[in-house]
């Protein structure tokens, strides 16, 4: 199958002029994974549908908590109850992904998520909705995500060719951002004009669709070298991650960025403070809108080789964007800086995923995906607690801009402490070269 037009340093000098259509195609997402893998298409569509519904609940849940309690601390505590399940089940879910059929894990956890959406719907329809089911569902949903996500991440390198993995990361980010933009924007309208029940009902319907699509995935059993799920196998994965300082750097950078500068817990209160309650849905949508902009123009990412530097720079600019969002007083400028933050967050995510998928052996992929889950999920959960607590101390706006300052400082310190992250080059890194050769031999044998 013909590859998309995409000039590289090896095939043409960067300064070589080219026709405008070629340059435009070089910016557009690389669709090679979509064209060459039916299972990737199924996962992509299922994820798109589910993400849309999940973002409806993502907005509705803190809004309902705010309505029931009126407390910024109570809203921030949602992140606290999600934290422990993420840590426990994220690590164990990674071990399960290496030892069991990944398709079955994905399917049954999707069924469980649908049942939890049904619980939220029933609670919202009660004459006097209860608070504790919101926390209970948040914790259980976090557990299921922690089990499912390593299986999803470990499956991608199996169903996508090695050279297409950066493109797959960009397409997966596009899937997430489409739901992230449409979901919060629609949720703001649905919650305001139709009620919370409709948001939860729509989420339930999307899980039904994704379950049907997941049934069509091909089986993906454990590799012969995979260890059985146990504490020892989890420790083996952690030891491997520790030995790879460039990987360790990606985890640490993302954890710091999300912990110090993730503002979502205080957005309902920020909208009130700016006297712009109407803007809440737009605030939630602004971050994924920025991510969508990068995803739609992600063709350039396949021509970048120093992924570690891009992770560091993107995380630093994410922090600066949050500083600006907390400092300005105009709601439209707040939305602009939130969107810019989403742009930088997506750049970081694309290159983190490329480093992970192109360098981690298949028999360790699930366990390392569990560690990755902690880095990009625990950070936001802790960040919600940090944002809520700091808002109660120094105010909502202070919580946003001060978190951005702390983010920039932490990222700079980590970059100095982890030089292997800054010098990583996919063309010369021994792990990336070894994985490329191994997958090439598998492809030639098949």
Protein backbone atom coordinates (compact mmCIF):
# COMPACT_ATOMS: atom_id res chain seq x y z
CA UNK A 1 0.00 0.00 0.00
CA UNK A 2 1.34 3.43 -0.94
CA UNK A 3 2.68 5.47 1.95
CA UNK A 4 1.59 9.11 2.33
CA UNK A 5 3.84 11.81 0.94
CA UNK A 6 6.18 12.69 3.78
CA UNK A 7 9.64 14.12 3.13
CA UNK A 8 12.26 13.14 5.71
CA UNK A 9 15.84 14.29 6.28
CA UNK A 10 17.01 11.05 4.73
CA UNK A 11 14.97 11.44 1.55
CA UNK A 12 15.18 15.19 0.93
CA UNK A 13 16.82 18.25 2.48
CA UNK A 14 14.55 20.18 4.83
CA UNK A 15 14.96 23.35 2.81
CA UNK A 16 14.01 21.76 -0.48
CA UNK A 17 11.00 23.54 -1.97
CA UNK A 18 7.96 21.48 -2.75
CA UNK A 19 4.48 22.02 -4.11
CA UNK A 20 1.93 23.34 -1.66
CA UNK A 21 -0.25 20.18 -1.76
CA UNK A 22 2.73 18.02 -0.65
CA UNK A 23 3.51 20.34 2.22
CA UNK A 24 -0.15 20.28 3.24
CA UNK A 25 -0.23 16.46 3.18
CA UNK A 26 2.93 16.43 5.30
CA UNK A 27 1.04 18.30 8.02
CA UNK A 28 -2.11 16.17 7.90
CA UNK A 29 -2.31 13.04 10.09
CA UNK A 30 -0.65 9.92 8.69
CA UNK A 31 -3.51 7.44 8.06
CA UNK A 32 -1.29 4.41 7.45
CA UNK A 33 -2.32 2.61 10.69
CA UNK A 34 -5.99 3.11 9.83
CA UNK A 35 -5.55 1.76 6.29
CA UNK A 36 -3.45 -1.29 7.18
CA UNK A 37 -5.08 -2.61 10.38
CA UNK A 38 -8.75 -3.55 10.76
CA UNK A 39 -8.37 -4.00 14.52
CA UNK A 40 -6.86 -0.53 14.82
CA UNK A 41 -9.91 0.85 13.01
CA UNK A 42 -12.27 -0.96 15.39
CA UNK A 43 -10.41 0.27 18.47
CA UNK A 44 -10.25 3.79 17.06
CA UNK A 45 -13.99 4.03 16.38
CA UNK A 46 -14.89 2.39 19.70
CA UNK A 47 -12.62 4.80 21.53
CA UNK A 48 -14.07 7.78 19.69
CA UNK A 49 -17.62 6.85 20.66
CA UNK A 50 -16.74 5.99 24.26
CA UNK A 51 -14.63 9.10 24.77
CA UNK A 52 -17.51 11.30 23.72
CA UNK A 53 -19.78 9.76 26.33
CA UNK A 54 -17.10 9.67 29.00
CA UNK A 55 -16.46 13.37 28.60
CA UNK A 56 -20.16 14.01 29.15
CA UNK A 57 -19.83 12.31 32.53
CA UNK A 58 -16.46 14.00 33.09
CA UNK A 59 -18.27 17.35 33.10
CA UNK A 60 -21.53 16.20 34.69
CA UNK A 61 -19.97 14.52 37.72
CA UNK A 62 -18.13 17.56 39.20
CA UNK A 63 -21.08 19.80 38.31
CA UNK A 64 -23.43 17.48 40.21
CA UNK A 65 -21.00 17.36 43.14
CA UNK A 66 -20.83 21.16 43.15
CA UNK A 67 -24.64 21.38 43.14
CA UNK A 68 -25.00 18.86 45.98
CA UNK A 69 -22.22 20.18 48.22
CA UNK A 70 -21.18 23.67 47.09
CA UNK A 71 -17.64 22.79 48.16
CA UNK A 72 -14.48 23.14 46.07
CA UNK A 73 -12.80 20.62 48.38
CA UNK A 74 -15.56 18.07 47.75
CA UNK A 75 -15.11 18.46 44.01
CA UNK A 76 -11.34 18.10 44.32
CA UNK A 77 -11.85 14.98 46.47
CA UNK A 78 -13.15 13.15 43.39
CA UNK A 79 -9.55 12.95 42.30
CA UNK A 80 -8.55 11.62 45.73
CA UNK A 81 -10.98 8.68 45.65
CA UNK A 82 -9.78 7.79 42.13
CA UNK A 83 -6.14 7.80 43.15
CA UNK A 84 -5.75 4.56 45.14
CA UNK A 85 -7.57 2.38 42.56
CA UNK A 86 -5.37 3.84 39.83
CA UNK A 87 -2.21 2.96 41.72
CA UNK A 88 -3.27 -0.55 42.76
CA UNK A 89 -5.12 -1.67 39.67
CA UNK A 90 -2.87 0.20 37.24
CA UNK A 91 0.13 -1.88 38.25
CA UNK A 92 -1.85 -5.11 38.50
CA UNK A 93 -3.72 -4.32 35.29
CA UNK A 94 -0.38 -4.08 33.51
CA UNK A 95 0.56 -7.55 34.75
CA UNK A 96 -2.84 -8.88 33.63
CA UNK A 97 -2.38 -7.34 30.19
CA UNK A 98 0.89 -9.27 29.75
CA UNK A 99 -0.53 -12.56 31.05
CA UNK A 100 -4.10 -12.68 29.65
CA UNK A 101 -5.91 -12.15 26.37
CA UNK A 102 -5.98 -8.39 25.86
CA UNK A 103 -9.21 -8.52 23.86
CA UNK A 104 -11.11 -10.11 26.76
CA UNK A 105 -9.77 -7.56 29.23
CA UNK A 106 -10.85 -4.70 26.99
CA UNK A 107 -14.30 -6.17 26.38
CA UNK A 108 -15.26 -6.95 29.97
CA UNK A 109 -13.95 -3.73 31.44
CA UNK A 110 -15.99 -1.86 28.85
CA UNK A 111 -19.09 -3.75 30.01
CA UNK A 112 -18.30 -2.76 33.59
CA UNK A 113 -17.97 0.91 32.67
CA UNK A 114 -21.39 0.80 31.07
CA UNK A 115 -22.93 -0.60 34.25
CA UNK A 116 -21.38 2.22 36.28
CA UNK A 117 -22.90 4.78 33.91
CA UNK A 118 -26.26 3.15 34.60
CA UNK A 119 -25.72 3.67 38.35
CA UNK A 120 -25.04 7.38 37.83
CA UNK A 121 -28.18 7.64 35.70
CA UNK A 122 -30.37 6.00 38.35
CA UNK A 123 -28.93 8.20 41.09
CA UNK A 124 -29.49 11.37 39.03
CA UNK A 125 -33.15 10.43 38.55
CA UNK A 126 -33.78 10.13 42.30
CA UNK A 127 -35.81 12.94 43.90
CA UNK A 128 -32.82 13.62 46.16
CA UNK A 129 -29.61 12.34 44.53
CA UNK A 130 -27.01 10.98 46.92
CA UNK A 131 -23.40 12.10 47.18
CA UNK A 132 -21.73 8.81 48.09
CA UNK A 133 -22.61 7.02 44.81
CA UNK A 134 -20.67 9.71 42.94
CA UNK A 135 -17.53 8.88 44.90
CA UNK A 136 -18.17 5.14 44.68
CA UNK A 137 -18.62 5.21 40.91
CA UNK A 138 -15.55 7.43 40.52
CA UNK A 139 -13.44 4.89 42.45
CA UNK A 140 -14.82 1.84 40.62
CA UNK A 141 -14.53 3.50 37.22
CA UNK A 142 -10.94 4.38 38.02
CA UNK A 143 -10.29 0.70 38.82
CA UNK A 144 -11.72 -0.44 35.48
CA UNK A 145 -9.78 2.18 33.54
CA UNK A 146 -6.61 1.07 35.32
CA UNK A 147 -7.20 -2.54 34.25
CA UNK A 148 -8.24 -1.71 30.69
CA UNK A 149 -5.76 0.95 29.67
CA UNK A 150 -2.60 -1.19 29.86
CA UNK A 151 -4.31 -3.79 27.65
CA UNK A 152 -5.23 -1.11 25.11
CA UNK A 153 -1.71 0.32 25.10
CA UNK A 154 -0.09 -3.11 24.88
CA UNK A 155 -2.35 -4.12 22.00
CA UNK A 156 -1.41 -1.19 19.76
CA UNK A 157 2.17 -2.35 18.96
CA UNK A 158 0.73 -5.77 18.04
CA UNK A 159 -1.78 -4.51 15.50
CA UNK A 160 0.25 -1.62 14.02
CA UNK A 161 3.53 -1.87 12.11
CA UNK A 162 6.59 -0.57 13.93
CA UNK A 163 7.23 2.35 11.60
CA UNK A 164 3.57 3.40 11.91
CA UNK A 165 3.55 3.64 15.72
CA UNK A 166 4.14 7.43 15.90
CA UNK A 167 1.27 7.87 13.44
CA UNK A 168 -0.90 5.55 15.55
CA UNK A 169 -0.13 7.65 18.63
CA UNK A 170 -1.18 10.78 16.76
CA UNK A 171 -4.38 9.16 15.49
CA UNK A 172 -5.24 7.90 18.97
CA UNK A 173 -4.74 11.40 20.30
CA UNK A 174 -7.02 12.70 17.53
CA UNK A 175 -9.69 10.23 18.62
CA UNK A 176 -9.41 11.39 22.20
CA UNK A 177 -9.47 15.08 21.36
CA UNK A 178 -12.52 14.86 19.09
CA UNK A 179 -14.46 13.41 22.01
CA UNK A 180 -12.77 15.85 24.36
CA UNK A 181 -13.93 18.85 22.35
CA UNK A 182 -17.42 17.67 21.47
CA UNK A 183 -18.18 15.97 24.79
CA UNK A 184 -17.61 18.90 27.19
CA UNK A 185 -19.15 21.42 24.79
CA UNK A 186 -22.29 19.29 24.44
CA UNK A 187 -22.24 18.41 28.15
CA UNK A 188 -22.40 22.07 29.14
CA UNK A 189 -25.57 22.47 27.09
CA UNK A 190 -27.08 19.13 28.11
CA UNK A 191 -26.51 19.68 31.83
CA UNK A 192 -27.79 23.26 31.67
CA UNK A 193 -30.89 22.66 29.58
CA UNK A 194 -31.77 18.95 29.75
CA UNK A 195 -30.37 17.82 33.08
CA UNK A 196 -27.66 15.54 34.41
CA UNK A 197 -29.67 12.39 33.68
CA UNK A 198 -29.44 12.94 29.93
CA UNK A 199 -25.66 13.25 30.11
CA UNK A 200 -25.36 9.96 32.00
CA UNK A 201 -27.84 8.26 29.64
CA UNK A 202 -25.82 9.29 26.59
CA UNK A 203 -22.67 7.91 28.22
CA UNK A 204 -24.42 4.58 28.81
CA UNK A 205 -25.45 4.42 25.14
CA UNK A 206 -21.89 4.99 23.94
CA UNK A 207 -20.59 2.10 26.04
CA UNK A 208 -23.17 -0.19 24.42
CA UNK A 209 -21.79 0.75 20.99
CA UNK A 210 -18.16 0.25 22.02
CA UNK A 211 -18.90 -3.21 23.45
CA UNK A 212 -20.31 -4.30 20.09
CA UNK A 213 -17.17 -3.08 18.33
CA UNK A 214 -14.87 -4.74 20.89
CA UNK A 215 -16.53 -8.10 20.24
CA UNK A 216 -15.15 -7.97 16.68
CA UNK A 217 -11.50 -7.66 17.75
CA UNK A 218 -9.20 -10.58 17.01
CA UNK A 219 -7.91 -12.53 20.05
CA UNK A 220 -4.62 -11.25 21.45
CA UNK A 221 -3.23 -13.91 23.81
CA UNK A 222 -0.19 -13.49 26.02
CA UNK A 223 3.25 -13.89 24.49
CA UNK A 224 5.19 -17.03 25.35
CA UNK A 225 7.73 -15.02 27.37
CA UNK A 226 5.11 -13.22 29.48
CA UNK A 227 5.21 -13.76 33.26
CA UNK A 228 2.12 -14.70 35.25
CA UNK A 229 0.52 -11.79 37.13
CA UNK A 230 2.19 -11.51 40.52
CA UNK A 231 3.98 -9.05 42.74
CA UNK A 232 7.26 -10.37 41.39
CA UNK A 233 6.25 -9.71 37.79
CA UNK A 234 5.13 -6.20 38.71
CA UNK A 235 8.50 -5.56 40.35
CA UNK A 236 10.28 -6.85 37.23
CA UNK A 237 8.44 -4.25 35.18
CA UNK A 238 9.31 -1.52 37.68
CA UNK A 239 12.99 -2.55 37.64
CA UNK A 240 13.05 -2.39 33.86
CA UNK A 241 11.49 1.08 33.92
CA UNK A 242 14.05 2.24 36.49
CA UNK A 243 16.89 0.96 34.32
CA UNK A 244 15.65 3.04 31.38
CA UNK A 245 16.29 6.63 32.50
CA UNK A 246 14.81 8.08 29.31
CA UNK A 247 11.54 6.24 30.03
CA UNK A 248 11.72 7.24 33.68
CA UNK A 249 12.02 10.82 32.52
CA UNK A 250 8.82 10.67 30.48
CA UNK A 251 6.91 9.39 33.49
CA UNK A 252 8.37 11.98 35.85
CA UNK A 253 7.86 14.93 33.49
CA UNK A 254 4.21 14.12 32.88
CA UNK A 255 3.54 13.43 36.55
CA UNK A 256 5.01 16.80 37.53
CA UNK A 257 3.14 18.69 34.81
CA UNK A 258 -0.22 17.22 35.74
CA UNK A 259 0.25 17.40 39.52
CA UNK A 260 1.27 21.05 39.59
CA UNK A 261 -0.74 22.51 36.70
CA UNK A 262 -3.91 20.48 36.11
CA UNK A 263 -6.75 23.01 36.64
CA UNK A 264 -9.94 21.05 35.92
CA UNK A 265 -11.17 20.70 39.53
CA UNK A 266 -11.48 24.47 39.92
CA UNK A 267 -12.95 25.33 36.50
CA UNK A 268 -16.58 25.46 37.76
CA UNK A 269 -15.47 27.99 40.39
CA UNK A 270 -13.26 29.89 37.93
CA UNK A 271 -16.25 30.35 35.62
CA UNK A 272 -18.26 31.74 38.56
CA UNK A 273 -15.43 34.07 39.60
CA UNK A 274 -15.20 35.47 36.07
CA UNK A 275 -19.00 35.96 36.10
CA UNK A 276 -19.20 33.69 33.07
CA UNK A 277 -21.07 30.56 34.16
CA UNK A 278 -21.97 30.01 30.49
CA UNK A 279 -18.30 29.39 29.71
CA UNK A 280 -17.84 26.24 31.83
CA UNK A 281 -18.45 23.83 28.96
CA UNK A 282 -16.08 25.85 26.79
CA UNK A 283 -13.43 25.76 29.50
CA UNK A 284 -13.62 21.99 29.68
CA UNK A 285 -13.51 21.83 25.88
CA UNK A 286 -10.61 24.28 25.50
CA UNK A 287 -7.89 21.84 26.57
CA UNK A 288 -8.94 19.06 24.18
CA UNK A 289 -9.59 21.67 21.47
CA UNK A 290 -5.92 22.59 21.61
CA UNK A 291 -5.02 18.92 21.53
CA UNK A 292 -7.26 18.45 18.51
CA UNK A 293 -5.49 21.26 16.67
CA UNK A 294 -2.16 19.48 17.14
CA UNK A 295 -3.63 16.10 16.21
CA UNK A 296 -5.07 17.44 12.96
CA UNK A 297 -1.65 18.81 11.98
CA UNK A 298 0.42 15.94 13.39
CA UNK A 299 2.14 14.88 10.18
CA UNK A 300 5.30 16.72 11.26
CA UNK A 301 5.69 14.50 14.34
CA UNK A 302 6.85 11.54 12.25
CA UNK A 303 9.88 13.58 11.14
CA UNK A 304 11.06 14.46 14.66
CA UNK A 305 13.67 12.12 16.14
CA UNK A 306 14.62 13.71 19.48
CA UNK A 307 11.43 12.78 21.28
CA UNK A 308 12.72 13.43 24.80
CA UNK A 309 13.47 17.09 24.13
CA UNK A 310 9.99 17.58 22.74
CA UNK A 311 8.46 16.04 25.88
CA UNK A 312 10.39 18.44 28.11
CA UNK A 313 9.71 21.56 26.04
CA UNK A 314 6.01 20.78 25.67
CA UNK A 315 5.58 20.22 29.43
CA UNK A 316 7.33 23.52 30.21
CA UNK A 317 5.10 25.45 27.80
CA UNK A 318 2.03 23.70 29.29
CA UNK A 319 3.00 25.20 32.65
CA UNK A 320 3.48 28.66 31.14
CA UNK A 321 0.05 28.45 29.54
CA UNK A 322 -1.51 27.72 32.94
CA UNK A 323 0.36 30.69 34.45
CA UNK A 324 -1.25 32.92 31.83
CA UNK A 325 -4.70 31.33 32.23
CA UNK A 326 -4.65 32.07 35.95
CA UNK A 327 -3.28 35.59 35.59
CA UNK A 328 -5.65 37.10 33.02
CA UNK A 329 -9.09 38.46 33.88
CA UNK A 330 -10.86 38.14 30.53
CA UNK A 331 -12.73 34.87 30.03
CA UNK A 332 -11.84 34.71 26.33
CA UNK A 333 -8.15 35.00 27.14
CA UNK A 334 -8.56 32.26 29.73
CA UNK A 335 -10.08 30.05 27.05
CA UNK A 336 -7.24 30.91 24.67
CA UNK A 337 -4.52 29.97 27.15
CA UNK A 338 -6.33 26.78 28.15
CA UNK A 339 -6.42 25.84 24.48
CA UNK A 340 -2.71 26.57 24.11
CA UNK A 341 -2.10 24.37 27.12
CA UNK A 342 -3.98 21.58 25.37
CA UNK A 343 -1.72 22.01 22.33
CA UNK A 344 1.44 21.53 24.37
CA UNK A 345 -0.04 18.66 26.36
CA UNK A 346 -0.80 16.79 23.15
CA UNK A 347 2.69 17.34 21.77
CA UNK A 348 4.09 15.83 24.95
CA UNK A 349 1.66 12.91 24.77
CA UNK A 350 2.47 12.02 21.16
CA UNK A 351 6.20 11.83 21.78
CA UNK A 352 5.84 9.99 25.08
CA UNK A 353 3.71 7.35 23.35
CA UNK A 354 6.20 7.06 20.49
CA UNK A 355 9.07 6.46 22.90
CA UNK A 356 7.11 3.84 24.82
CA UNK A 357 5.78 1.93 21.82
CA UNK A 358 9.05 1.91 19.88
CA UNK A 359 11.37 0.78 22.67
CA UNK A 360 9.56 -1.54 25.13
CA UNK A 361 9.64 -5.35 24.50
CA UNK A 362 6.30 -7.06 23.89
CA UNK A 363 6.56 -9.32 26.95
CA UNK A 364 6.88 -6.22 29.19
CA UNK A 365 4.51 -3.93 27.33
CA UNK A 366 1.50 -4.43 29.61
CA UNK A 367 3.41 -3.89 32.85
CA UNK A 368 5.12 -0.79 31.49
CA UNK A 369 1.75 0.44 30.25
CA UNK A 370 0.53 0.11 33.83
CA UNK A 371 3.36 2.37 34.96
CA UNK A 372 2.55 4.77 32.13
CA UNK A 373 -1.04 4.83 33.34
CA UNK A 374 0.16 6.00 36.73
CA UNK A 375 2.21 8.78 35.18
CA UNK A 376 -0.56 10.24 33.02
CA UNK A 377 -3.57 9.39 35.23
CA UNK A 378 -2.39 9.64 38.82
CA UNK A 379 -0.89 13.04 38.02
CA UNK A 380 -4.25 14.58 37.05
CA UNK A 381 -5.99 12.97 40.04
CA UNK A 382 -3.40 14.36 42.44
CA UNK A 383 -3.59 17.58 40.48
CA UNK A 384 -7.30 17.89 41.20
CA UNK A 385 -6.63 17.50 44.91
CA UNK A 386 -3.78 20.02 44.69
CA UNK A 387 -5.90 22.50 42.75
CA UNK A 388 -8.85 22.23 45.14
CA UNK A 389 -6.73 22.50 48.27
CA UNK A 390 -4.66 25.41 46.96
CA UNK A 391 -7.83 27.20 45.79
CA UNK A 392 -9.20 27.02 49.33
CA UNK A 393 -5.93 28.50 50.57
CA UNK A 394 -4.96 31.23 48.06
CA UNK A 395 -8.04 31.46 45.83
CA UNK A 396 -9.11 29.91 42.55
CA UNK A 397 -7.03 32.09 40.23
CA UNK A 398 -3.99 31.79 42.47
CA UNK A 399 -4.31 28.02 42.37
CA UNK A 400 -4.13 28.05 38.57
CA UNK A 401 -1.19 30.42 38.02
CA UNK A 402 0.86 29.23 40.99
CA UNK A 403 0.49 25.66 39.81
CA UNK A 404 1.85 26.68 36.42
CA UNK A 405 4.91 28.29 38.02
CA UNK A 406 5.60 25.15 40.06
CA UNK A 407 5.20 23.04 36.91
CA UNK A 408 7.85 24.99 34.97
CA UNK A 409 10.27 24.80 37.89
CA UNK A 410 9.75 21.05 38.33
CA UNK A 411 10.15 20.29 34.62
CA UNK A 412 13.38 22.28 34.47
CA UNK A 413 14.81 20.46 37.47
CA UNK A 414 13.90 17.04 36.04
CA UNK A 415 15.47 17.88 32.68
CA UNK A 416 18.74 18.68 34.44
CA UNK A 417 18.61 15.46 36.49
CA UNK A 418 17.78 13.17 33.54
CA UNK A 419 20.20 13.93 30.69
CA UNK A 420 19.34 10.67 28.87
CA UNK A 421 15.87 12.02 28.25
CA UNK A 422 17.28 15.13 26.59
CA UNK A 423 19.70 13.16 24.40
CA UNK A 424 17.24 10.45 23.31
CA UNK A 425 17.22 9.94 19.54
CA UNK A 426 15.02 7.23 18.03
CA UNK A 427 17.54 6.68 15.21
CA UNK A 428 20.40 5.75 17.56
CA UNK A 429 18.84 4.64 20.85
CA UNK A 430 19.86 1.01 21.42
CA UNK A 431 16.40 -0.07 22.60
CA UNK A 432 14.63 1.56 19.66
CA UNK A 433 17.08 0.02 17.17
CA UNK A 434 16.73 -3.42 18.77
CA UNK A 435 12.92 -3.27 18.71
CA UNK A 436 12.89 -2.15 15.08
CA UNK A 437 15.13 -5.06 14.09
CA UNK A 438 13.08 -7.58 16.09
CA UNK A 439 9.79 -6.47 14.60
CA UNK A 440 11.34 -6.47 11.14
CA UNK A 441 12.33 -10.13 11.57
CA UNK A 442 8.82 -11.02 12.74
CA UNK A 443 7.30 -9.25 9.76
CA UNK A 444 9.70 -11.01 7.37
CA UNK A 445 8.90 -14.40 8.92
CA UNK A 446 5.18 -13.92 8.53
